[in-house]
Short mmCIF file of C-alpha atoms and ligand atoms in Angstrom, two decimals:
data_model
loop_
_atom_site.label_atom_id
_atom_site.label_comp_id
_atom_site.label_asym_id
_atom_site.label_seq_id
_atom_site.Cartn_x
_atom_site.Cartn_y
_atom_site.Cartn_z
CA MET A 1389 -69.41 9.55 70.25
CA ASP A 1390 -65.65 10.53 70.24
CA PHE A 1391 -63.20 8.47 68.04
CA PHE A 1392 -59.54 8.59 69.58
CA PRO A 1393 -60.18 8.61 73.26
CA THR A 1394 -57.15 6.80 75.45
CA MET A 1395 -56.72 9.05 78.59
CA GLN A 1396 -59.01 11.57 80.45
CA LEU A 1397 -57.38 14.19 83.01
CA GLY A 1398 -54.85 12.46 83.46
CA LEU A 1399 -56.11 9.01 84.86
CA ILE A 1400 -54.81 5.76 82.92
CA MET A 1401 -58.62 4.61 81.89
CA LYS A 1402 -59.82 1.02 81.37
CA ASN A 1403 -60.62 0.35 77.93
CA ILE A 1404 -62.84 -2.50 77.14
CA LEU A 1405 -63.59 -3.81 73.90
CA VAL A 1406 -67.43 -4.98 73.47
CA THR A 1407 -68.73 -7.01 70.60
CA GLY A 1408 -71.87 -6.71 69.87
CA GLY A 1409 -72.91 -3.69 71.75
CA ALA A 1410 -75.55 -2.34 69.86
CA GLY A 1411 -77.41 -5.66 70.42
CA PHE A 1412 -79.96 -6.44 73.11
CA ILE A 1413 -77.62 -7.35 75.91
CA GLY A 1414 -74.69 -6.24 74.51
CA SER A 1415 -76.42 -2.52 74.45
CA ASN A 1416 -77.46 -3.19 77.98
CA PHE A 1417 -73.97 -3.92 79.33
CA VAL A 1418 -72.29 -0.69 77.73
CA ARG A 1419 -74.81 1.45 79.60
CA TYR A 1420 -74.05 -0.80 82.66
CA LEU A 1421 -70.25 -0.54 82.21
CA LEU A 1422 -70.55 3.54 81.73
CA LYS A 1423 -71.95 3.70 85.21
CA ALA A 1424 -70.20 1.36 87.02
CA GLU A 1425 -66.87 2.18 85.68
CA GLN A 1426 -66.64 6.01 86.02
CA ASN A 1427 -62.89 6.01 84.20
CA ALA A 1428 -63.76 3.47 81.97
CA HIS A 1429 -63.57 3.66 78.39
CA VAL A 1430 -65.78 1.55 75.85
CA TYR A 1431 -65.04 0.25 72.14
CA ASN A 1432 -67.76 -1.22 70.42
CA LEU A 1433 -67.96 -3.37 67.49
CA ASP A 1434 -70.65 -4.21 65.77
CA ALA A 1435 -71.45 -5.34 62.47
CA LEU A 1436 -75.06 -4.11 62.56
CA THR A 1437 -76.73 -6.94 61.21
CA TYR A 1438 -80.49 -6.78 61.48
CA ALA A 1439 -80.12 -7.46 65.24
CA GLY A 1440 -77.98 -4.50 66.08
CA SER A 1441 -78.70 -1.02 66.05
CA LEU A 1442 -77.47 2.35 66.83
CA GLU A 1443 -81.17 3.38 68.37
CA ASN A 1444 -79.96 1.01 70.90
CA LEU A 1445 -77.32 3.15 72.04
CA ARG A 1446 -79.14 6.46 71.94
CA ASN A 1447 -78.46 8.55 75.62
CA LEU A 1448 -75.77 6.44 77.05
CA PRO A 1449 -74.95 7.75 80.65
CA ASP A 1450 -71.49 9.02 78.97
CA ASP A 1451 -71.12 9.57 75.00
CA SER A 1452 -68.13 10.64 75.70
CA ARG A 1453 -66.26 7.65 76.77
CA HIS A 1454 -68.12 5.19 74.33
CA THR A 1455 -66.26 4.52 70.66
CA PHE A 1456 -68.75 2.90 67.93
CA ILE A 1457 -66.89 0.47 65.09
CA GLU A 1458 -69.32 -0.34 62.69
CA GLY A 1459 -66.92 -4.11 61.32
CA ASN A 1460 -67.25 -7.73 61.49
CA ILE A 1461 -65.78 -10.16 64.21
CA CYS A 1462 -64.21 -12.38 61.79
CA ASN A 1463 -62.16 -9.81 60.18
CA LEU A 1464 -59.00 -10.56 61.84
CA GLU A 1465 -57.39 -7.92 60.46
CA LEU A 1466 -59.39 -5.46 61.81
CA ILE A 1467 -59.36 -6.99 65.25
CA GLN A 1468 -55.81 -6.79 64.90
CA THR A 1469 -55.65 -2.97 64.28
CA LEU A 1470 -58.32 -2.22 66.98
CA LEU A 1471 -55.93 -4.07 69.72
CA HIS A 1472 -52.46 -2.73 67.97
CA ASN A 1473 -54.25 1.25 68.15
CA TYR A 1474 -56.03 1.25 71.16
CA PRO A 1475 -54.75 0.19 75.06
CA ILE A 1476 -57.71 -2.46 75.34
CA ASP A 1477 -56.95 -4.55 78.35
CA SER A 1478 -60.20 -6.48 78.26
CA ILE A 1479 -62.93 -8.11 75.55
CA VAL A 1480 -66.47 -8.89 76.07
CA HIS A 1481 -67.88 -10.92 73.57
CA PHE A 1482 -71.74 -10.57 72.97
CA ALA A 1483 -71.47 -10.64 68.93
CA ALA A 1484 -73.43 -13.80 67.69
CA GLU A 1485 -76.51 -14.69 65.28
CA SER A 1486 -78.82 -15.11 68.75
CA HIS A 1487 -82.23 -16.45 67.41
CA VAL A 1488 -82.76 -20.61 67.78
CA ASP A 1489 -85.66 -20.12 65.20
CA ARG A 1490 -83.11 -18.37 62.63
CA SER A 1491 -80.78 -20.96 62.78
CA ILE A 1492 -83.29 -23.60 62.06
CA LEU A 1493 -84.16 -21.92 59.11
CA GLY A 1494 -80.55 -21.03 58.08
CA PRO A 1495 -77.55 -21.93 60.10
CA ALA A 1496 -74.80 -20.89 57.99
CA PRO A 1497 -74.46 -17.59 59.45
CA PHE A 1498 -74.59 -19.18 63.18
CA MET A 1499 -71.01 -21.23 62.46
CA GLN A 1500 -69.75 -18.54 60.36
CA THR A 1501 -69.70 -15.53 63.13
CA ASN A 1502 -69.99 -17.82 66.51
CA VAL A 1503 -67.58 -20.26 65.65
CA LEU A 1504 -65.20 -18.61 62.77
CA GLY A 1505 -65.82 -14.93 64.62
CA THR A 1506 -64.87 -15.94 68.31
CA PHE A 1507 -61.96 -18.02 66.80
CA THR A 1508 -61.06 -14.85 65.07
CA LEU A 1509 -60.98 -12.97 68.28
CA LEU A 1510 -59.54 -15.36 70.66
CA GLU A 1511 -56.39 -15.65 67.62
CA ALA A 1512 -56.16 -11.58 67.30
CA ALA A 1513 -56.11 -11.48 71.47
CA ARG A 1514 -53.23 -14.07 71.30
CA GLN A 1515 -51.45 -12.99 68.65
CA VAL A 1516 -51.50 -8.79 69.70
CA TRP A 1517 -51.65 -9.30 73.40
CA GLY A 1518 -48.62 -11.93 73.14
CA ARG A 1519 -46.96 -13.42 76.18
CA GLU A 1520 -47.82 -10.17 78.82
CA ARG A 1521 -51.25 -10.71 79.87
CA SER A 1522 -51.29 -10.49 83.49
CA ASP A 1523 -53.96 -7.59 83.19
CA LYS A 1524 -55.49 -8.48 80.56
CA ARG A 1525 -58.97 -10.72 80.26
CA PHE A 1526 -61.22 -11.94 77.41
CA HIS A 1527 -64.68 -12.67 78.71
CA HIS A 1528 -67.27 -14.94 76.76
CA VAL A 1529 -70.61 -14.93 77.08
CA SER A 1530 -72.87 -17.97 76.54
CA THR A 1531 -76.14 -19.70 76.92
CA ASP A 1532 -77.63 -22.30 79.00
CA GLU A 1533 -78.92 -24.21 75.86
CA VAL A 1534 -75.47 -26.02 75.50
CA PHE A 1535 -76.02 -28.55 78.32
CA GLY A 1536 -79.63 -29.72 76.36
CA SER A 1537 -82.94 -29.92 77.83
CA LEU A 1538 -83.97 -31.29 80.94
CA SER A 1539 -87.16 -33.36 81.78
CA ALA A 1540 -89.55 -31.46 84.32
CA HIS A 1541 -88.38 -32.85 87.30
CA GLU A 1542 -84.17 -32.98 86.88
CA ALA A 1543 -81.67 -30.71 88.61
CA ALA A 1544 -80.68 -27.57 86.84
CA PHE A 1545 -77.54 -27.22 84.86
CA THR A 1546 -74.25 -26.73 86.90
CA GLU A 1547 -71.22 -26.18 85.41
CA SER A 1548 -70.01 -29.55 85.00
CA THR A 1549 -73.19 -30.99 83.29
CA PRO A 1550 -71.82 -32.50 80.43
CA TYR A 1551 -72.37 -30.14 76.68
CA ASP A 1552 -75.53 -31.63 74.67
CA PRO A 1553 -76.47 -28.83 72.09
CA ARG A 1554 -79.75 -29.85 69.80
CA SER A 1555 -79.91 -26.98 67.86
CA PRO A 1556 -77.50 -25.59 65.28
CA TYR A 1557 -77.42 -22.35 67.35
CA SER A 1558 -76.80 -23.82 70.55
CA ALA A 1559 -74.26 -26.52 69.24
CA SER A 1560 -72.59 -23.12 67.89
CA LYS A 1561 -72.21 -21.67 70.95
CA ALA A 1562 -71.23 -24.80 72.47
CA SER A 1563 -67.93 -24.72 69.93
CA SER A 1564 -67.53 -20.95 70.55
CA ASP A 1565 -66.98 -22.00 74.05
CA HIS A 1566 -65.01 -24.87 73.76
CA LEU A 1567 -62.63 -22.71 71.45
CA VAL A 1568 -62.32 -19.95 74.35
CA ARG A 1569 -61.31 -23.04 76.79
CA ALA A 1570 -58.99 -24.29 74.54
CA TYR A 1571 -57.47 -21.32 74.31
CA PHE A 1572 -56.86 -20.88 77.91
CA HIS A 1573 -55.25 -24.61 78.66
CA THR A 1574 -53.23 -24.30 75.13
CA TYR A 1575 -51.98 -20.64 75.32
CA GLN A 1576 -53.11 -19.59 78.81
CA LEU A 1577 -55.31 -17.11 77.43
CA PRO A 1578 -56.71 -15.12 80.53
CA VAL A 1579 -60.30 -15.75 79.72
CA THR A 1580 -63.50 -16.41 82.07
CA ILE A 1581 -67.23 -17.72 80.25
CA THR A 1582 -70.43 -16.68 82.06
CA ASN A 1583 -73.42 -19.17 80.57
CA CYS A 1584 -76.92 -17.66 81.50
CA SER A 1585 -80.39 -18.23 80.70
CA ASN A 1586 -83.23 -16.51 78.85
CA ASN A 1587 -82.71 -12.90 78.81
CA TYR A 1588 -85.64 -10.08 79.04
CA GLY A 1589 -85.75 -6.19 79.43
CA ALA A 1590 -85.14 -3.33 77.14
CA TYR A 1591 -83.92 -3.19 74.20
CA GLN A 1592 -84.51 -6.30 73.10
CA PHE A 1593 -85.60 -7.13 69.35
CA PRO A 1594 -88.92 -8.16 68.31
CA GLU A 1595 -88.13 -11.92 67.24
CA LYS A 1596 -87.63 -13.19 70.75
CA LEU A 1597 -90.37 -14.50 72.98
CA ILE A 1598 -91.04 -11.59 75.50
CA PRO A 1599 -90.69 -8.13 72.83
CA LEU A 1600 -92.98 -10.18 70.36
CA MET A 1601 -95.65 -10.66 72.69
CA ILE A 1602 -95.96 -7.11 74.08
CA MET A 1603 -95.56 -5.53 70.01
CA ASN A 1604 -98.08 -7.75 68.69
CA ALA A 1605 -100.29 -7.65 71.68
CA LEU A 1606 -100.10 -3.73 71.77
CA GLN A 1607 -101.41 -4.08 67.10
CA GLY A 1608 -103.91 -6.64 68.26
CA LYS A 1609 -102.42 -9.29 66.65
CA PRO A 1610 -102.49 -13.13 67.48
CA LEU A 1611 -100.00 -14.05 70.08
CA PRO A 1612 -98.31 -17.30 68.96
CA VAL A 1613 -97.57 -19.94 71.33
CA TYR A 1614 -95.31 -22.98 69.89
CA GLY A 1615 -97.25 -26.43 70.70
CA ASP A 1616 -98.41 -26.95 74.14
CA GLY A 1617 -96.65 -24.08 75.31
CA LEU A 1618 -95.73 -26.21 78.46
CA GLN A 1619 -91.68 -25.75 77.65
CA ILE A 1620 -89.91 -23.84 80.92
CA ARG A 1621 -87.15 -21.11 80.49
CA ASP A 1622 -85.58 -19.88 83.81
CA TRP A 1623 -86.14 -15.72 82.67
CA LEU A 1624 -82.95 -13.41 83.87
CA TYR A 1625 -83.77 -9.98 83.89
CA VAL A 1626 -81.02 -7.96 81.10
CA GLU A 1627 -79.71 -5.78 84.11
CA ASP A 1628 -79.06 -8.69 86.84
CA HIS A 1629 -77.41 -10.47 83.72
CA CYS A 1630 -74.67 -7.16 83.49
CA GLU A 1631 -74.00 -7.37 86.86
CA ALA A 1632 -72.97 -11.29 86.94
CA ILE A 1633 -70.99 -10.30 83.75
CA TYR A 1634 -69.19 -7.45 85.27
CA LEU A 1635 -68.25 -9.65 88.30
CA ALA A 1636 -67.19 -12.27 86.55
CA LEU A 1637 -64.96 -9.72 84.37
CA THR A 1638 -63.66 -8.11 87.80
CA LYS A 1639 -63.34 -10.17 90.05
CA GLY A 1640 -63.74 -13.68 88.53
CA THR A 1641 -60.87 -16.61 88.06
CA ARG A 1642 -59.57 -16.76 84.88
CA GLY A 1643 -60.10 -19.94 82.98
CA GLU A 1644 -63.47 -20.38 85.25
CA THR A 1645 -66.97 -20.91 83.88
CA TYR A 1646 -70.03 -19.43 86.04
CA ASN A 1647 -73.76 -19.71 85.20
CA VAL A 1648 -76.18 -17.38 85.63
CA GLY A 1649 -79.65 -17.97 86.23
CA GLY A 1650 -82.61 -15.93 86.93
CA ASN A 1651 -84.36 -18.17 89.74
CA ASN A 1652 -87.58 -17.36 87.48
CA GLN A 1653 -88.85 -20.78 85.95
CA LEU A 1654 -92.33 -20.91 84.07
CA THR A 1655 -94.05 -22.57 81.22
CA ASN A 1656 -94.33 -20.13 78.17
CA ILE A 1657 -97.98 -20.10 78.42
CA GLU A 1658 -97.74 -19.04 81.86
CA LEU A 1659 -95.32 -15.98 81.17
CA VAL A 1660 -97.69 -14.93 78.18
CA LYS A 1661 -100.51 -15.04 80.37
CA LYS A 1662 -99.03 -12.73 82.65
CA ILE A 1663 -97.63 -10.43 80.02
CA CYS A 1664 -101.10 -9.89 78.73
CA GLU A 1665 -102.47 -9.67 82.53
CA ILE A 1666 -100.25 -6.37 82.74
CA LEU A 1667 -100.95 -5.40 79.88
CA ASP A 1668 -104.66 -5.45 80.51
CA GLU A 1669 -104.03 -3.57 83.73
CA LEU A 1670 -101.73 -0.82 81.76
CA GLN A 1671 -103.40 -0.48 78.04
CA PRO A 1672 -106.91 -2.12 78.56
CA MET A 1673 -108.16 -3.01 75.00
CA GLN A 1674 -112.27 -3.64 74.48
CA LYS A 1675 -111.29 -7.90 74.70
CA PRO A 1676 -109.04 -9.12 77.33
CA TYR A 1677 -105.21 -9.34 75.82
CA ALA A 1678 -105.31 -13.50 76.75
CA SER A 1679 -108.07 -13.61 73.60
CA PHE A 1680 -105.66 -13.42 71.00
CA ILE A 1681 -103.26 -16.44 72.27
CA GLU A 1682 -103.15 -18.99 69.05
CA HIS A 1683 -101.11 -22.51 69.66
CA VAL A 1684 -98.85 -22.32 66.55
CA THR A 1685 -96.79 -25.50 65.11
CA ASP A 1686 -93.91 -26.19 67.69
CA ARG A 1687 -89.95 -25.62 66.65
CA PRO A 1688 -88.16 -28.70 65.49
CA GLY A 1689 -86.28 -30.08 68.14
CA HIS A 1690 -87.89 -27.74 70.97
CA ASP A 1691 -85.83 -28.04 73.99
CA SER A 1692 -88.26 -28.83 76.81
CA ARG A 1693 -86.79 -26.83 79.93
CA TYR A 1694 -83.72 -24.94 80.76
CA ALA A 1695 -82.74 -24.35 84.23
CA MET A 1696 -79.42 -22.84 85.82
CA ASP A 1697 -78.01 -23.95 89.40
CA SER A 1698 -76.01 -20.45 89.99
CA THR A 1699 -74.35 -21.52 93.53
CA LYS A 1700 -70.92 -21.28 91.95
CA ILE A 1701 -71.30 -17.35 90.83
CA LYS A 1702 -73.31 -16.95 94.19
CA ASN A 1703 -70.52 -18.55 96.58
CA GLU A 1704 -67.34 -17.04 94.85
CA LEU A 1705 -68.77 -13.41 93.59
CA GLY A 1706 -71.64 -12.78 95.60
CA TRP A 1707 -74.54 -12.19 92.96
CA THR A 1708 -77.65 -12.97 92.97
CA PRO A 1709 -80.35 -12.28 90.52
CA SER A 1710 -82.72 -9.26 91.99
CA TYR A 1711 -85.61 -9.21 89.89
CA THR A 1712 -88.92 -11.27 90.44
CA ILE A 1713 -90.30 -12.42 87.22
CA GLU A 1714 -93.29 -10.10 88.32
CA ARG A 1715 -91.29 -7.06 88.61
CA GLY A 1716 -89.09 -7.80 85.83
CA LEU A 1717 -92.33 -7.91 83.42
CA ARG A 1718 -93.94 -5.09 84.44
CA GLU A 1719 -90.74 -2.80 84.39
CA THR A 1720 -90.24 -4.50 80.39
CA VAL A 1721 -93.73 -3.88 79.38
CA GLU A 1722 -93.82 -0.27 81.39
CA TRP A 1723 -90.60 0.49 79.36
CA HIS A 1724 -92.27 -0.61 75.92
CA LEU A 1725 -95.14 1.69 76.13
CA SER A 1726 -93.29 4.59 77.24
CA ASN A 1727 -90.53 4.11 74.30
CA SER A 1728 -92.70 4.41 71.71
CA ALA A 1729 -90.10 5.59 68.92
CA TRP A 1730 -88.13 2.65 70.03
CA VAL A 1731 -91.03 0.43 69.41
CA LYS A 1732 -91.52 1.81 66.41
CA SER A 1733 -87.82 1.52 64.75
CA GLY A 1734 -87.54 -2.69 65.74
CA LEU A 1735 -90.69 -3.29 63.77
CA ALA A 1736 -89.70 -0.93 60.96
CA ARG A 1737 -86.26 -2.77 60.99
CA ALA A 1738 -85.10 -4.21 57.43
CA GLY A 1739 -86.21 -7.53 57.11
CA TYR A 1740 -88.65 -7.74 60.16
CA ASP A 1741 -92.11 -8.04 58.22
CA ASP A 1742 -90.53 -10.77 55.94
CA TRP A 1743 -89.04 -12.42 59.14
CA LEU A 1744 -92.65 -12.95 60.67
CA ASP A 1745 -93.89 -13.85 57.05
CA THR A 1746 -91.23 -16.90 57.06
CA ASN A 1747 -91.17 -17.86 61.05
CA TYR A 1748 -95.32 -17.36 61.09
CA GLN A 1749 -96.94 -17.82 58.09
CA ARG A 1750 -95.98 -21.53 57.37
CA ARG A 1751 -96.48 -22.37 61.08
CA LYS A 1752 -100.04 -21.16 60.91
CA GLU A 1753 -100.50 -23.02 57.63
CA GLU A 1754 -98.73 -26.52 59.02
CA LEU A 1755 -101.23 -26.63 62.06
P1 NAD B 1997 -78.50 -9.93 69.64
O1 NAD B 1997 -79.04 -10.80 68.74
O2 NAD B 1997 -79.46 -8.90 69.86
O3 NAD B 1997 -77.33 -8.96 69.55
C1 NAD B 1997 -76.30 -9.45 68.78
C2 NAD B 1997 -75.54 -8.15 68.12
O4 NAD B 1997 -74.24 -8.65 67.57
C3 NAD B 1997 -75.82 -7.04 67.34
O5 NAD B 1997 -76.37 -6.07 67.29
C4 NAD B 1997 -75.20 -7.76 65.55
O6 NAD B 1997 -74.94 -6.91 65.04
C5 NAD B 1997 -73.79 -8.27 66.40
N1 NAD B 1997 -73.30 -9.07 65.68
C6 NAD B 1997 -73.95 -10.45 64.92
N2 NAD B 1997 -72.90 -11.04 64.18
C7 NAD B 1997 -71.87 -9.98 64.11
C8 NAD B 1997 -70.75 -10.34 63.40
N3 NAD B 1997 -70.22 -11.06 62.83
N4 NAD B 1997 -69.53 -9.33 63.99
C9 NAD B 1997 -69.84 -7.96 64.77
N5 NAD B 1997 -71.35 -7.89 65.14
C10 NAD B 1997 -72.41 -9.02 65.07
O7 NAD B 1997 -78.12 -10.84 70.95
P2 NAD B 1997 -78.45 -10.65 72.33
O8 NAD B 1997 -79.93 -11.34 72.75
O9 NAD B 1997 -78.14 -9.78 72.83
O10 NAD B 1997 -77.17 -12.04 72.73
C11 NAD B 1997 -76.01 -11.49 73.21
C12 NAD B 1997 -74.98 -12.90 73.51
O11 NAD B 1997 -75.46 -13.57 74.75
C13 NAD B 1997 -74.71 -13.96 72.63
O12 NAD B 1997 -73.52 -14.21 72.25
C14 NAD B 1997 -76.26 -14.82 72.84
O13 NAD B 1997 -75.51 -16.20 72.13
C15 NAD B 1997 -75.81 -14.87 74.25
N6 NAD B 1997 -76.94 -15.32 75.14
C16 NAD B 1997 -78.20 -14.74 74.83
C17 NAD B 1997 -79.29 -14.90 75.37
C18 NAD B 1997 -80.74 -14.39 75.31
O14 NAD B 1997 -81.78 -14.50 75.75
N7 NAD B 1997 -80.76 -13.13 74.07
C19 NAD B 1997 -78.85 -15.91 76.77
C20 NAD B 1997 -77.94 -16.34 76.75
C21 NAD B 1997 -76.92 -16.05 76.17
O1 DAU B 1998 -82.02 -19.70 76.90
C1 DAU B 1998 -81.02 -18.88 76.64
C2 DAU B 1998 -81.39 -18.56 75.13
O2 DAU B 1998 -82.51 -18.09 75.11
C3 DAU B 1998 -80.37 -17.97 74.26
O3 DAU B 1998 -79.38 -18.24 74.61
C4 DAU B 1998 -80.84 -17.59 72.69
O4 DAU B 1998 -80.12 -16.29 72.65
C5 DAU B 1998 -82.48 -16.33 73.40
O5 DAU B 1998 -82.53 -16.15 71.80
C6 DAU B 1998 -83.13 -17.44 74.10
O6 DAU B 1998 -83.25 -19.00 73.00
P1 DAU B 1998 -85.12 -19.46 72.93
O7 DAU B 1998 -85.35 -19.75 72.12
O8 DAU B 1998 -85.18 -19.87 74.99
O9 DAU B 1998 -85.72 -17.85 73.58
P2 DAU B 1998 -86.92 -17.34 72.49
O10 DAU B 1998 -87.50 -15.75 73.08
O11 DAU B 1998 -87.21 -17.54 70.98
O12 DAU B 1998 -88.24 -18.45 73.04
C7 DAU B 1998 -88.07 -18.43 74.14
C8 DAU B 1998 -89.65 -19.54 73.97
O13 DAU B 1998 -90.21 -19.41 73.72
C9 DAU B 1998 -89.37 -21.16 73.41
O14 DAU B 1998 -89.36 -22.27 74.36
C10 DAU B 1998 -90.11 -20.80 72.21
C11 DAU B 1998 -91.13 -20.17 72.56
N1 DAU B 1998 -91.45 -19.06 71.60
C12 DAU B 1998 -90.94 -18.36 71.18
C13 DAU B 1998 -91.36 -17.74 70.10
C14 DAU B 1998 -90.69 -16.49 69.69
C15 DAU B 1998 -93.05 -19.54 71.24
O15 DAU B 1998 -93.64 -20.07 71.99
N2 DAU B 1998 -93.70 -18.04 70.20
C16 DAU B 1998 -92.97 -17.49 70.01
O16 DAU B 1998 -93.29 -16.13 68.95
#
């Protein structure tokens, strides 16, 4: 990792500040960007919370065009210094507290990072970029959860669906979206927003459903399905998501929001059974993995269904997801099987065992 690069071989480089680039989607996006933009330099700002890890940034396509900065998006002085010292033309903002269950058990860090952190970044961009912003872009990465919950037959969320967040996490993300739009309307900060559905793929921390199920299964541990498991999510392979963000960043219209969905709606129980079938084939045990499924106490306020209508990004930017859930899940399971060092480091991350105890032990006792 190079610490002071701004130019290479006389070419003007694109300089992109990625926040949260040591997390799951952020690290996939850093990889994507280094491949897609051969002359870009990525400045990766991440606080390395429990969710971030430098293990996610090993073997980048071109490490010399990547500068890692350990720091917090709530630190205004730090962001101002970065924007002054480096010729940053784009900010792609991933950094967030991202896990709904954690927001239920402890909402304060969600307000701090997701609301105040986003505000701090916007304010630094407004101050440092000044009025000459024609070549600048602030892209905010958000979620389908801001739109609330759908019943089984309701139409998917569009960009004009009214906001109706229902967990501390989604309320904090909704607040951040409103702040981003306010900076566009009030100060003409050149922003774009993408709201996407549930991501999965390589480098996802095993607190989220898919990596948790894969890792528990490989250890012969119970597979904890909340409630009846009939909740529906619209699964989006992370590389498809990175492509959508890249298109919104480079071709999207300022001030616009784009919904990004995976076209893969499944109930949780169907999804977990699919993972079990793939594992039965690739890494068979004495008994089928599905026999480890346990129904546990439901999540309070559990949203029953999310679904995204991606017509706008398809029509305006030509994006459609390329992964079916079958292909994406198989590649994700294969990735976990062939990246045992990463799996080991994920399971060993500070506080992970405590989290499993806090979140799952009590659930079992309550059922
Ligand atoms: P993640 O939890 O894997 O990673 C978050 C990263 O942000 C970590 O590296 C963490 O260290 C960093 N971070 C947290 N607080 C910070 C702070 N105050 N300052 C600097 N860095 C900080 O999250 P993810 O799943 O990669 O999600 C990335 C973004 O995408 C989030 O904004 C999330 O709301 C959004 N999103 C995620 C999904 C999904 O399915 N994972 C779906 C829709 C939207
Ligand atoms: O919809 C987008 C959102 O997707 C993102 O904004 C969030 O950052 C991301 O965490 C994710 O939120 P979910 O709550 O949908 O994801 P999670 O992986 O935690 O859970 C997916 C579904 O699986 C949900 O219905 C709860 C259920 N679940 C989850 C876990 C961890 C279980 O049944 N058992 C589990 O152990």
